[in-house]
Amino acid sequence: MADRVLMKGNEAIAEAAIRAGCRHYFGYPITPQTEIAAYMSRRMPKVGGVFLQAESEIAAINMVLGAASAGKRVMTSSSSPGISLKSEGVSYIAGSNLPCVIIDVVRGGPGLGGIQPAQSDYWQATKALGHGDFQLLVFAPNSVQEMVTAVYDAFENADRYRMPAMILADGLLGQMMEPVVFPERESVQFEKPWALTGTHGERKHNIINSLYLTPSELEQTVLDRYKVYDEVKKTLPKAELYLTGDADVVVVAFGATSRVVKSAVNSARAAGIKAGMIRPYTLWPFPVEQIKEGCRNAKNVLTVEMNMGQMVDDVKLALECSKPVAFYGRTGGVIPSPNEVLAEIKKLAGGEK
Amino acid sequence: MAIVYKKSSCLTDAPLTYCPGCCHGIITKLVAEVIEELGIDGITVGVAPVGCSVTAYNFFTCDMVEAPHGRAPAVATGLRRSLPDNVIFTYQGDGDLAAIGTAETVHSATRGENITVIFVNNAIYGMTGGQMAPTTLPGQVTQTTPYGRDPKTAGWPVRVCEMLATLTGTAYAERVAVNNVPNIRHAKAAIKKAFQNQLDHKGFSIVEVLSTCPTNWGMTPEEAMKWVDDKMIPYYPLGVYKDIDGEAK
């Protein structure tokens, strides 16, 4: 039986990455995720791995591109403004069909924003982290323990589908300490015949590239990638359904916000309101079927986020606009309280019961 | 019959995509010949830039990756730290290396990253049709300096080898030209040394090659070769700017 240890979320991410076989980390300091880099700088030399503090987030993500080209399990981490800087490299990585893991410990924005927890990078992560037609796998854990699971899931599925994977955390999950058990989980490894390791005179050269000057060729590479995305949409969507079976009011929330919402749902139940919660664990692919299933008996749906409602459209589309979807959120680093969420649930349930 | 000349075995059969009279062809050939002579084709991984040599990955027979604009030294760093027993080189132009990628260039040098950088300086952005480069000379007419580069508003051209020579991590920095046969022979020796340094784990080695762009300079290839002598070399003197072997002049 593995030991329970008390760890910060950021440190748990770093330790889980090493256990999942990551031996290459390239980063640049930014609050509130710097503990990941600090942990890697301590641990990587002890396990024969590489820690490198780059001159910028731009350089770090391109070092990731280089290491991924060599077939290595590689990770970088940052927070919102730094992720914006990485977006160029992420687009090239996606366009080159390279796997890697990117951690975004989200803080309030836009601009330099703040350093307190937020979820305002939802659009950036799920819709447009860079130019061109592409997607990232996006995992949204809600506890330090689940950060560990998400790191394993991210590395394995990035390799399986040859695409970048992101863990969308937030300053709350990154900074808080919780007991965590590192599972005896053997990380699945994949053959990488496409990797650049030198031809050794034994094969034709491998080329890793995202440039196709002939439109029909470029179109075909995108279409091929979207076939992979179709497969991903069938296999990966995952969500937690909590008390949704008979729920009149279903709240959709991800990440740290879901823990606030769970308290509010419990309070609503105690007050006689049939409330439930759906917590997407994968933000892309979005758990469409799970949302439909969880909202089957709902009269009202509420999304609660630490942003201005960036997930609302995805929930509406999942429900094909068949039910009203309300929104409650705080942003800029403000965390919604259980009482605020409870008040919204009560409003939708028709007032005090 | 005796063979007096043959194409390097480290070049593919892909036709080069460079304009007539451009020196990229010569420089690409020299790099391939050096790789062949050192017997390192099977362990070499090259990094192509964005610019005229963006499709360099098609020309070399070794494994190749194409980097975002200016990021080749960062990509090479990722490869270097992943493949300790391989040879890693970048092939970059002046816009790539000395404008958008300045930070990546300077910091890979200052880390003493054990890579070889081939820097092709033709004083212009060729691929996009002839705009001012960080190395465009004062007074030089380009699409974006139609009255000639005025240092008062457009700044001064950057001398890369001189700048990198100040960094402790730089093992070797030399500027060469390929506008006549003696210069070509010397350029090849410099490129060979830059690769040999890597095999000897000496650290960051850069060879800056003064090149031509007849198309965007608006010259014949012959006039362009002469312009290198008359205009470029006076501003960018040839020579060794740093050599940790103690040969710096």
XYZ file of C-alpha atoms in Angstrom:
602
model
C 0.000 0.000 0.000
C 1.429 3.321 -1.037
C 1.915 6.002 1.613
C -0.346 9.008 2.035
C 1.679 12.204 1.894
C 0.669 15.817 2.387
C 1.588 17.817 -0.703
C 0.886 21.042 -2.513
C -0.995 20.567 -5.777
C 1.881 21.960 -7.807
C 4.349 19.564 -6.196
C 2.016 16.616 -6.726
C 1.874 17.456 -10.438
C 5.654 17.447 -10.654
C 6.071 14.176 -8.734
C 3.328 12.497 -10.782
C 5.046 13.574 -14.010
C 8.298 11.953 -12.945
C 6.439 8.775 -11.986
C 4.689 8.798 -15.368
C 8.076 8.702 -17.082
C 8.699 12.389 -17.752
C 12.449 13.075 -17.684
C 12.454 16.424 -19.484
C 11.023 19.619 -18.022
C 11.489 23.115 -19.443
C 9.961 26.079 -17.631
C 10.038 29.734 -16.739
C 8.998 31.202 -13.370
C 5.501 32.630 -12.969
C 3.143 32.753 -9.992
C 1.170 30.660 -8.970
C 2.907 27.601 -10.469
C 6.576 28.128 -9.679
C 6.638 25.236 -7.181
C 6.464 22.891 -10.168
C 9.754 24.224 -11.530
C 11.324 24.287 -8.070
C 10.319 20.662 -7.440
C 11.607 19.578 -10.852
C 14.924 21.346 -10.266
C 15.370 19.283 -7.075
C 14.143 15.944 -8.353
C 15.181 15.699 -12.011
C 18.945 15.525 -11.334
C 18.257 12.674 -8.863
C 16.404 10.567 -11.435
C 18.717 11.213 -14.382
C 16.318 13.715 -15.912
C 16.632 17.187 -17.379
C 15.484 20.391 -15.692
C 16.149 23.579 -17.621
C 15.031 27.096 -16.732
C 14.555 28.768 -20.103
C 14.977 32.456 -20.936
C 11.246 32.796 -21.664
C 8.037 30.806 -21.967
C 8.541 30.980 -25.725
C 11.926 29.300 -25.487
C 10.592 26.749 -22.976
C 7.781 25.536 -25.241
C 10.208 25.285 -28.162
C 12.575 23.216 -26.033
C 9.524 21.036 -25.410
C 9.084 20.830 -29.200
C 12.703 19.684 -29.540
C 12.510 17.056 -26.796
C 9.145 15.793 -28.061
C 10.691 15.484 -31.542
C 13.311 13.233 -29.984
C 10.483 11.040 -28.670
C 10.803 12.005 -25.000
C 8.012 12.450 -22.479
C 8.288 16.169 -21.861
C 6.411 18.752 -19.841
C 6.256 22.484 -19.312
C 4.153 24.493 -16.904
C 3.056 28.084 -16.624
C 0.183 30.342 -15.684
C -2.137 32.362 -17.887
C 0.094 35.167 -19.283
C 2.857 32.618 -19.813
C 0.485 30.252 -21.600
C -0.360 33.071 -24.025
C 3.351 33.271 -24.850
C 3.491 29.523 -25.400
C 0.601 29.556 -27.829
C 2.834 29.880 -30.908
C 4.824 26.807 -29.944
C 1.691 24.851 -29.017
C 0.292 25.434 -32.499
C 3.530 24.150 -34.072
C 3.534 21.143 -31.718
C -0.054 20.310 -32.690
C 0.722 20.892 -36.375
C 3.719 18.562 -36.097
C 1.674 15.807 -34.377
C 3.905 15.864 -31.310
C 2.834 14.757 -27.838
C 3.648 16.811 -24.740
C 2.042 17.930 -21.489
C 1.385 21.576 -20.616
C 0.233 22.642 -17.160
C -1.770 25.876 -16.866
C -2.251 26.928 -13.245
C -4.723 29.632 -14.158
C -4.716 33.114 -12.603
C -6.988 36.073 -13.222
C -6.719 38.047 -16.458
C -6.652 39.616 -18.967
C -3.223 41.212 -19.248
C -1.010 40.805 -16.240
C -4.271 40.345 -14.351
C -3.689 39.050 -10.847
C -2.174 36.068 -9.106
C -5.302 34.643 -7.475
C -7.206 31.576 -8.750
C -9.352 31.849 -11.882
C -10.767 29.735 -14.707
C -10.689 32.452 -17.330
C -8.398 30.447 -19.640
C -11.225 28.010 -20.469
C -11.700 29.466 -23.942
C -7.961 29.635 -24.555
C -7.497 25.992 -23.554
C -10.532 24.483 -25.272
C -11.036 26.715 -28.314
C -7.984 28.617 -29.426
C -4.578 28.012 -27.889
C -2.834 29.189 -31.048
C -3.538 29.681 -34.749
C -4.971 27.053 -37.061
C -7.370 24.098 -36.879
C -6.350 22.060 -33.866
C -7.352 20.916 -30.390
C -5.577 20.017 -27.182
C -6.646 17.369 -24.734
C -7.745 19.344 -21.670
C -8.073 17.733 -18.238
C -9.608 19.587 -15.289
C -8.832 17.905 -11.957
C -10.499 19.161 -8.765
C -8.200 17.848 -6.027
C -4.533 17.289 -5.401
C -5.181 13.559 -5.697
C -6.884 13.986 -9.049
C -4.014 16.174 -10.301
C -1.917 13.007 -10.058
C -4.432 10.991 -12.086
C -4.682 13.781 -14.639
C -0.915 13.866 -15.145
C -0.888 10.138 -15.953
C -3.926 10.517 -18.229
C -2.340 13.478 -19.988
C 0.980 11.786 -20.758
C -0.577 8.514 -21.888
C -3.223 10.061 -24.105
C -0.836 12.647 -25.560
C 1.383 9.774 -26.682
C -1.547 7.600 -27.781
C -3.060 10.298 -30.013
C 0.169 12.202 -30.819
C -1.195 15.530 -29.650
C -0.475 18.035 -26.868
C -2.384 17.630 -23.594
C -3.096 20.331 -21.035
C -4.026 20.199 -17.397
C -6.185 23.214 -16.649
C -5.699 23.783 -12.943
C -6.017 27.017 -11.018
C -4.160 28.848 -8.281
C -6.339 27.199 -5.639
C -5.525 23.634 -6.700
C -1.879 24.498 -7.281
C -1.295 26.096 -3.910
C -3.414 24.046 -1.521
C -2.089 21.060 0.411
C -3.998 17.799 0.607
C -3.134 14.216 1.393
C -2.253 12.305 -1.745
C -1.454 8.694 -2.559
C 0.705 7.999 -5.562
C -0.823 4.917 -7.162
C 1.155 1.871 -8.159
C 0.231 2.700 -11.730
C 2.480 1.474 -14.498
C 2.433 4.210 -17.095
C 1.643 2.904 -20.587
C 4.518 3.551 -22.987
C 4.266 3.865 -26.765
C 6.568 3.099 -29.701
C 7.673 6.274 -31.514
C 9.085 5.278 -34.897
C 8.632 8.870 -36.069
C 11.066 10.272 -33.474
C 14.294 12.008 -34.454
C 17.074 9.873 -33.060
C 19.444 9.857 -36.044
C 19.005 7.527 -39.009
C 22.081 5.441 -38.026
C 22.167 4.593 -41.721
C 19.293 2.196 -41.185
C 16.270 4.140 -42.416
C 15.259 7.146 -44.496
C 15.376 10.406 -42.595
C 12.467 11.348 -40.359
C 11.101 14.856 -40.826
C 9.004 16.656 -38.210
C 7.299 19.592 -39.766
C 4.119 21.653 -39.906
C 4.704 23.374 -43.288
C 2.701 22.253 -46.334
C 2.753 24.791 -49.150
C 0.295 22.858 -51.303
C -3.215 23.653 -49.984
C -4.626 20.181 -50.688
C -1.733 18.567 -48.786
C -2.216 20.855 -45.793
C -5.942 20.220 -45.901
C -5.303 16.469 -45.844
C -3.043 16.702 -42.767
C -5.784 18.646 -40.980
C -8.466 16.143 -42.053
C -6.297 13.273 -40.809
C -5.920 15.050 -37.465
C -9.676 15.551 -37.216
C -10.178 11.810 -37.732
C -8.041 11.324 -34.629
C -10.168 13.937 -32.843
C -13.298 11.940 -33.734
C -11.747 8.913 -32.061
C -10.787 11.013 -29.034
C -14.354 12.303 -28.741
C -15.620 8.724 -28.618
C -13.166 7.423 -26.037
C -12.065 10.171 -23.669
C -14.983 12.329 -22.446
C -15.399 11.929 -18.703
C -17.479 13.662 -16.062
C -18.559 13.059 -12.474
C -22.333 13.022 -11.946
C -23.373 13.869 -8.391
C -27.010 13.437 -7.269
C -28.273 14.195 -10.780
C -30.750 11.304 -11.072
C -33.796 13.148 -9.725
C -32.366 16.664 -9.807
C -34.567 19.593 -10.819
C -31.601 21.946 -10.751
C -28.305 20.678 -12.150
C -25.169 22.729 -11.633
C -22.254 22.268 -14.044
C -18.839 23.186 -12.667
C -15.252 22.048 -13.155
C -12.011 22.220 -11.187
C -11.850 23.909 -7.797
C -15.247 25.536 -8.373
C -16.878 22.095 -8.315
C -15.911 21.701 -4.660
C -17.721 24.911 -3.762
C -20.684 23.757 -5.833
C -20.777 20.356 -4.146
C -21.160 22.074 -0.755
C -23.940 24.241 -2.156
C -25.706 21.207 -3.658
C -25.546 19.414 -0.298
C -26.993 22.466 1.439
C -29.749 22.688 -1.177
C -30.608 19.017 -0.647
C -30.749 19.645 3.126
C -33.196 22.472 2.371
C -35.365 20.110 0.330
C -34.270 21.210 -3.130
C -33.519 18.462 -5.628
C -30.125 19.741 -6.749
C -27.300 17.869 -8.451
C -23.944 18.527 -10.064
C -22.104 17.528 -13.226
C -18.357 17.973 -13.074
C -16.587 17.698 -16.443
C -13.135 16.098 -15.974
C -12.281 16.456 -19.647
C -12.989 19.950 -20.982
C -11.893 18.877 -24.457
C -13.306 16.538 -25.517
C -16.338 18.022 -23.762
C -18.466 15.335 -22.041
C -21.575 15.931 -24.152
C -23.291 12.614 -23.419
C -22.627 12.922 -19.681
C -24.154 16.419 -19.674
C -27.245 15.113 -21.499
C -27.534 12.181 -19.114
C -27.039 14.296 -15.994
C -29.574 16.908 -17.087
C -32.216 14.392 -18.203
C -34.726 15.364 -15.504
C -33.498 18.874 -14.898
C -35.848 21.805 -15.234
C -33.017 24.289 -14.860
C -29.288 24.136 -15.478
C -26.759 26.452 -13.860
C -23.090 26.709 -14.732
C -20.791 28.113 -12.072
C -17.306 29.211 -13.038
C -14.474 31.465 -11.933
C -14.803 33.505 -15.132
C -17.553 35.329 -17.003
C -19.290 32.195 -18.300
C -16.871 30.725 -20.793
C -18.293 27.169 -20.479
C -21.958 28.200 -20.844
C -22.053 27.816 -24.641
C -20.618 24.297 -24.461
C -23.302 23.286 -21.954
C -26.049 24.827 -24.108
C -24.738 23.030 -27.200
C -24.487 19.730 -25.321
C -28.167 20.157 -24.386
C -28.973 21.400 -27.886
C -30.542 24.444 -26.183
C -33.356 22.206 -24.906
C -33.191 23.594 -21.362
C -32.512 27.015 -19.890
C -28.887 27.422 -18.831
C -28.194 30.106 -16.233
C -24.783 31.281 -15.134
C -23.208 32.405 -11.916
C -19.555 33.293 -11.660
C -16.908 35.377 -9.999
C -13.779 36.439 -11.810
C -10.475 38.257 -11.432
C -9.309 35.915 -8.669
C -12.491 36.017 -6.581
C -13.734 32.590 -5.479
C -17.509 32.090 -5.289
C -18.780 31.037 -1.865
C -21.117 28.072 -1.240
C -23.774 30.509 0.002
C -23.647 32.549 -3.204
C -24.103 29.370 -5.254
C -26.869 28.140 -2.933
C -28.710 31.417 -3.435
C -28.568 30.919 -7.232
C -29.822 27.333 -6.897
C -32.702 28.547 -4.711
C -33.609 31.215 -7.252
C -33.825 28.598 -10.008
C -35.777 26.217 -7.753
C -38.394 28.895 -7.289
C -37.285 30.516 -4.071
C -37.013 29.238 -0.505
C -38.492 25.803 0.161
C 37.391 7.091 -65.274
C 38.449 9.031 -62.180
C 35.655 10.848 -60.340
C 36.752 14.433 -59.734
C 33.495 15.723 -58.253
C 30.310 14.203 -56.879
C 27.322 15.380 -54.955
C 27.570 14.822 -51.209
C 25.894 11.628 -50.039
C 24.319 13.724 -47.271
C 22.153 15.654 -49.739
C 18.853 14.200 -50.936
C 17.748 14.366 -54.570
C 15.198 17.100 -53.782
C 15.794 20.144 -56.012
C 17.003 23.155 -54.027
C 14.314 25.838 -53.886
C 16.716 28.792 -53.897
C 16.820 31.545 -56.535
C 19.546 31.512 -59.207
C 22.760 33.056 -57.902
C 21.811 32.711 -54.228
C 24.593 31.387 -51.993
C 22.296 29.144 -49.923
C 23.060 26.349 -52.391
C 26.791 26.632 -51.749
C 26.353 26.786 -47.985
C 23.928 23.846 -47.909
C 26.422 21.830 -49.947
C 29.310 22.727 -47.600
C 27.315 21.624 -44.545
C 26.434 18.313 -46.251
C 30.064 17.733 -47.264
C 31.258 18.371 -43.716
C 28.659 15.962 -42.288
C 29.796 13.347 -44.818
C 33.511 13.868 -44.167
C 33.037 13.611 -40.399
C 30.943 10.453 -40.892
C 28.130 11.758 -38.682
C 25.109 11.647 -41.007
C 23.529 8.777 -39.065
C 23.679 10.592 -35.724
C 22.917 14.124 -36.889
C 19.612 15.924 -36.300
C 19.176 19.285 -38.048
C 16.837 22.156 -37.273
C 15.429 24.183 -40.175
C 14.296 27.783 -39.594
C 11.577 29.992 -41.050
C 12.850 31.928 -44.033
C 14.379 31.004 -47.398
C 15.802 27.789 -45.932
C 12.503 26.753 -44.340
C 12.467 23.580 -46.467
C 16.070 22.658 -45.581
C 14.545 19.528 -44.019
C 14.050 18.245 -47.561
C 17.686 18.763 -48.578
C 19.672 16.922 -45.900
C 19.565 13.129 -45.524
C 19.794 13.302 -41.718
C 16.767 13.555 -39.408
C 15.288 17.065 -39.497
C 12.767 19.205 -37.632
C 11.319 22.523 -38.699
C 11.253 25.186 -35.951
C 8.997 28.214 -35.477
C 10.514 31.529 -36.626
C 13.593 32.329 -34.567
C 13.182 29.394 -32.188
C 15.662 26.997 -33.795
C 18.225 27.315 -30.967
C 15.510 26.516 -28.395
C 14.353 23.497 -30.417
C 18.012 22.474 -30.746
C 18.382 22.814 -26.963
C 15.442 20.439 -26.448
C 17.087 17.965 -28.845
C 20.531 18.443 -27.269
C 19.192 17.673 -23.785
C 17.327 14.619 -25.116
C 19.972 13.113 -27.386
C 23.356 13.376 -25.648
C 25.126 11.230 -28.246
C 23.774 12.932 -31.379
C 25.021 15.903 -33.365
C 22.579 18.825 -33.419
C 22.800 21.762 -35.801
C 20.626 24.713 -36.805
C 20.643 26.438 -40.194
C 19.243 29.968 -39.854
C 18.963 33.250 -41.691
C 19.489 36.769 -40.378
C 15.847 37.632 -39.670
C 15.408 34.328 -37.882
C 18.595 34.409 -35.811
C 19.240 38.111 -35.235
C 15.746 39.663 -35.042
C 12.849 37.503 -33.892
C 15.130 34.834 -32.401
C 17.704 37.072 -30.716
C 16.817 35.891 -27.217
C 17.013 32.216 -28.217
C 20.361 32.826 -29.944
C 21.933 34.755 -27.084
C 20.719 32.390 -24.371
C 21.662 29.170 -26.137
C 25.137 30.684 -26.560
C 25.389 31.857 -22.978
C 24.313 28.413 -21.739
C 27.184 27.031 -23.797
C 24.697 24.714 -25.456
C 26.783 22.126 -27.313
C 25.273 22.753 -30.746
C 26.462 24.028 -34.121
C 24.772 27.076 -35.626
C 25.103 27.925 -39.311
C 24.064 31.558 -39.677
C 23.408 32.787 -43.218
C 23.628 36.587 -43.352
C 22.445 38.112 -46.623
C 21.374 41.469 -45.164
C 17.736 41.097 -46.208
C 14.493 39.147 -45.657
C 14.500 37.030 -48.807
C 11.505 34.733 -48.349
C 8.986 37.546 -47.812
C 10.248 39.536 -50.776
C 13.103 41.758 -49.646
C 12.392 43.716 -46.474
C 14.929 45.246 -44.070
C 16.783 42.680 -41.967
C 18.576 43.326 -38.662
C 21.742 43.052 -40.774
C 20.665 45.390 -43.618
C 23.471 47.916 -44.168
C 23.086 51.679 -43.613
C 21.791 53.218 -46.830
C 20.711 49.832 -48.255
C 17.443 50.011 -50.193
C 14.868 47.335 -49.361
C 11.096 47.099 -49.696
C 10.694 48.604 -46.189
C 13.640 51.016 -46.444
C 12.781 52.513 -49.865
C 15.020 55.561 -49.217
C 17.835 53.444 -47.854
C 18.217 52.272 -44.246
C 18.509 55.367 -42.086
C 20.129 54.388 -38.778
C 18.496 57.423 -37.125
C 15.070 55.842 -37.519
C 15.743 52.186 -38.392
C 18.723 51.593 -36.128
C 22.090 50.048 -36.877
C 22.859 46.618 -38.290
C 23.761 44.030 -35.667
C 27.149 42.295 -35.746
C 26.278 38.863 -34.410
C 29.715 37.242 -34.079
C 31.104 40.269 -32.225
C 28.110 40.218 -29.858
C 28.239 36.482 -29.155
C 32.025 36.589 -28.695
C 31.460 38.533 -25.467
C 29.617 35.564 -23.930
C 31.536 33.071 -21.823
C 29.423 30.205 -23.155
C 30.401 30.781 -26.775
C 33.174 28.355 -27.737
C 33.685 29.465 -31.312
C 32.403 32.305 -33.479
C 33.766 32.964 -36.950
C 32.530 35.016 -39.886
C 33.246 33.725 -43.373
C 32.088 34.420 -46.937
C 31.409 32.256 -49.990
C 31.768 34.811 -52.778
C 34.962 33.349 -54.274
C 36.796 30.029 -54.277
C 39.337 30.793 -51.510
C 36.530 32.101 -49.306
C 34.435 28.976 -49.985
C 37.336 26.715 -49.031
C 37.880 28.675 -45.846
C 34.152 28.656 -45.060
C 34.109 24.881 -45.314
C 37.027 24.593 -42.896
C 35.182 26.853 -40.424
C 31.965 24.814 -40.697
C 33.966 21.638 -40.157
C 35.568 23.100 -37.052
C 32.130 24.117 -35.730
C 30.916 20.509 -36.044
C 34.195 19.042 -34.723
C 33.877 21.316 -31.656
C 30.534 19.717 -30.904
C 31.983 16.216 -31.220
C 34.694 17.389 -28.784
C 32.010 18.752 -26.375
C 33.410 22.288 -26.538
C 30.057 24.088 -26.498
C 28.249 26.647 -28.630
C 29.826 27.136 -32.060
C 28.547 29.548 -34.695
C 29.708 30.202 -38.231
C 28.273 33.346 -39.810
C 28.343 33.045 -43.583
C 27.994 36.242 -45.619
C 25.648 35.359 -48.444
C 23.939 37.011 -51.401
C 20.376 37.715 -52.495
C 20.574 38.799 -56.162
C 16.784 38.623 -56.487
C 16.012 41.110 -53.714
C 19.216 43.118 -53.977
C 18.280 43.756 -57.642
C 21.648 42.589 -58.960
C 23.076 39.930 -61.210
C 24.716 37.048 -59.325
C 28.125 38.409 -60.351
C 27.337 41.934 -59.097
C 26.047 40.409 -55.871
C 29.321 38.531 -55.275
C 31.203 41.807 -55.763
C 28.810 43.636 -53.394
C 29.818 41.204 -50.650
C 33.437 42.325 -51.092
C 32.702 46.022 -51.539
C 29.911 46.608 -48.985
C 29.347 43.685 -46.656
C 32.861 42.676 -45.640
C 33.861 46.253 -44.674
C 30.924 46.350 -42.204
C 31.145 42.653 -41.297
C 34.876 41.855 -41.276
C 35.732 38.204 -41.801
C 37.623 36.390 -39.091
C 37.574 34.436 -35.855
C 35.891 36.388 -33.048
C 36.015 33.732 -30.374
C 37.831 30.446 -30.138
C 38.335 28.796 -26.782
C 41.247 26.927 -28.350
C 43.089 30.234 -28.037
C 43.304 31.089 -31.701
C 41.204 34.267 -31.522
C 42.804 37.136 -33.388
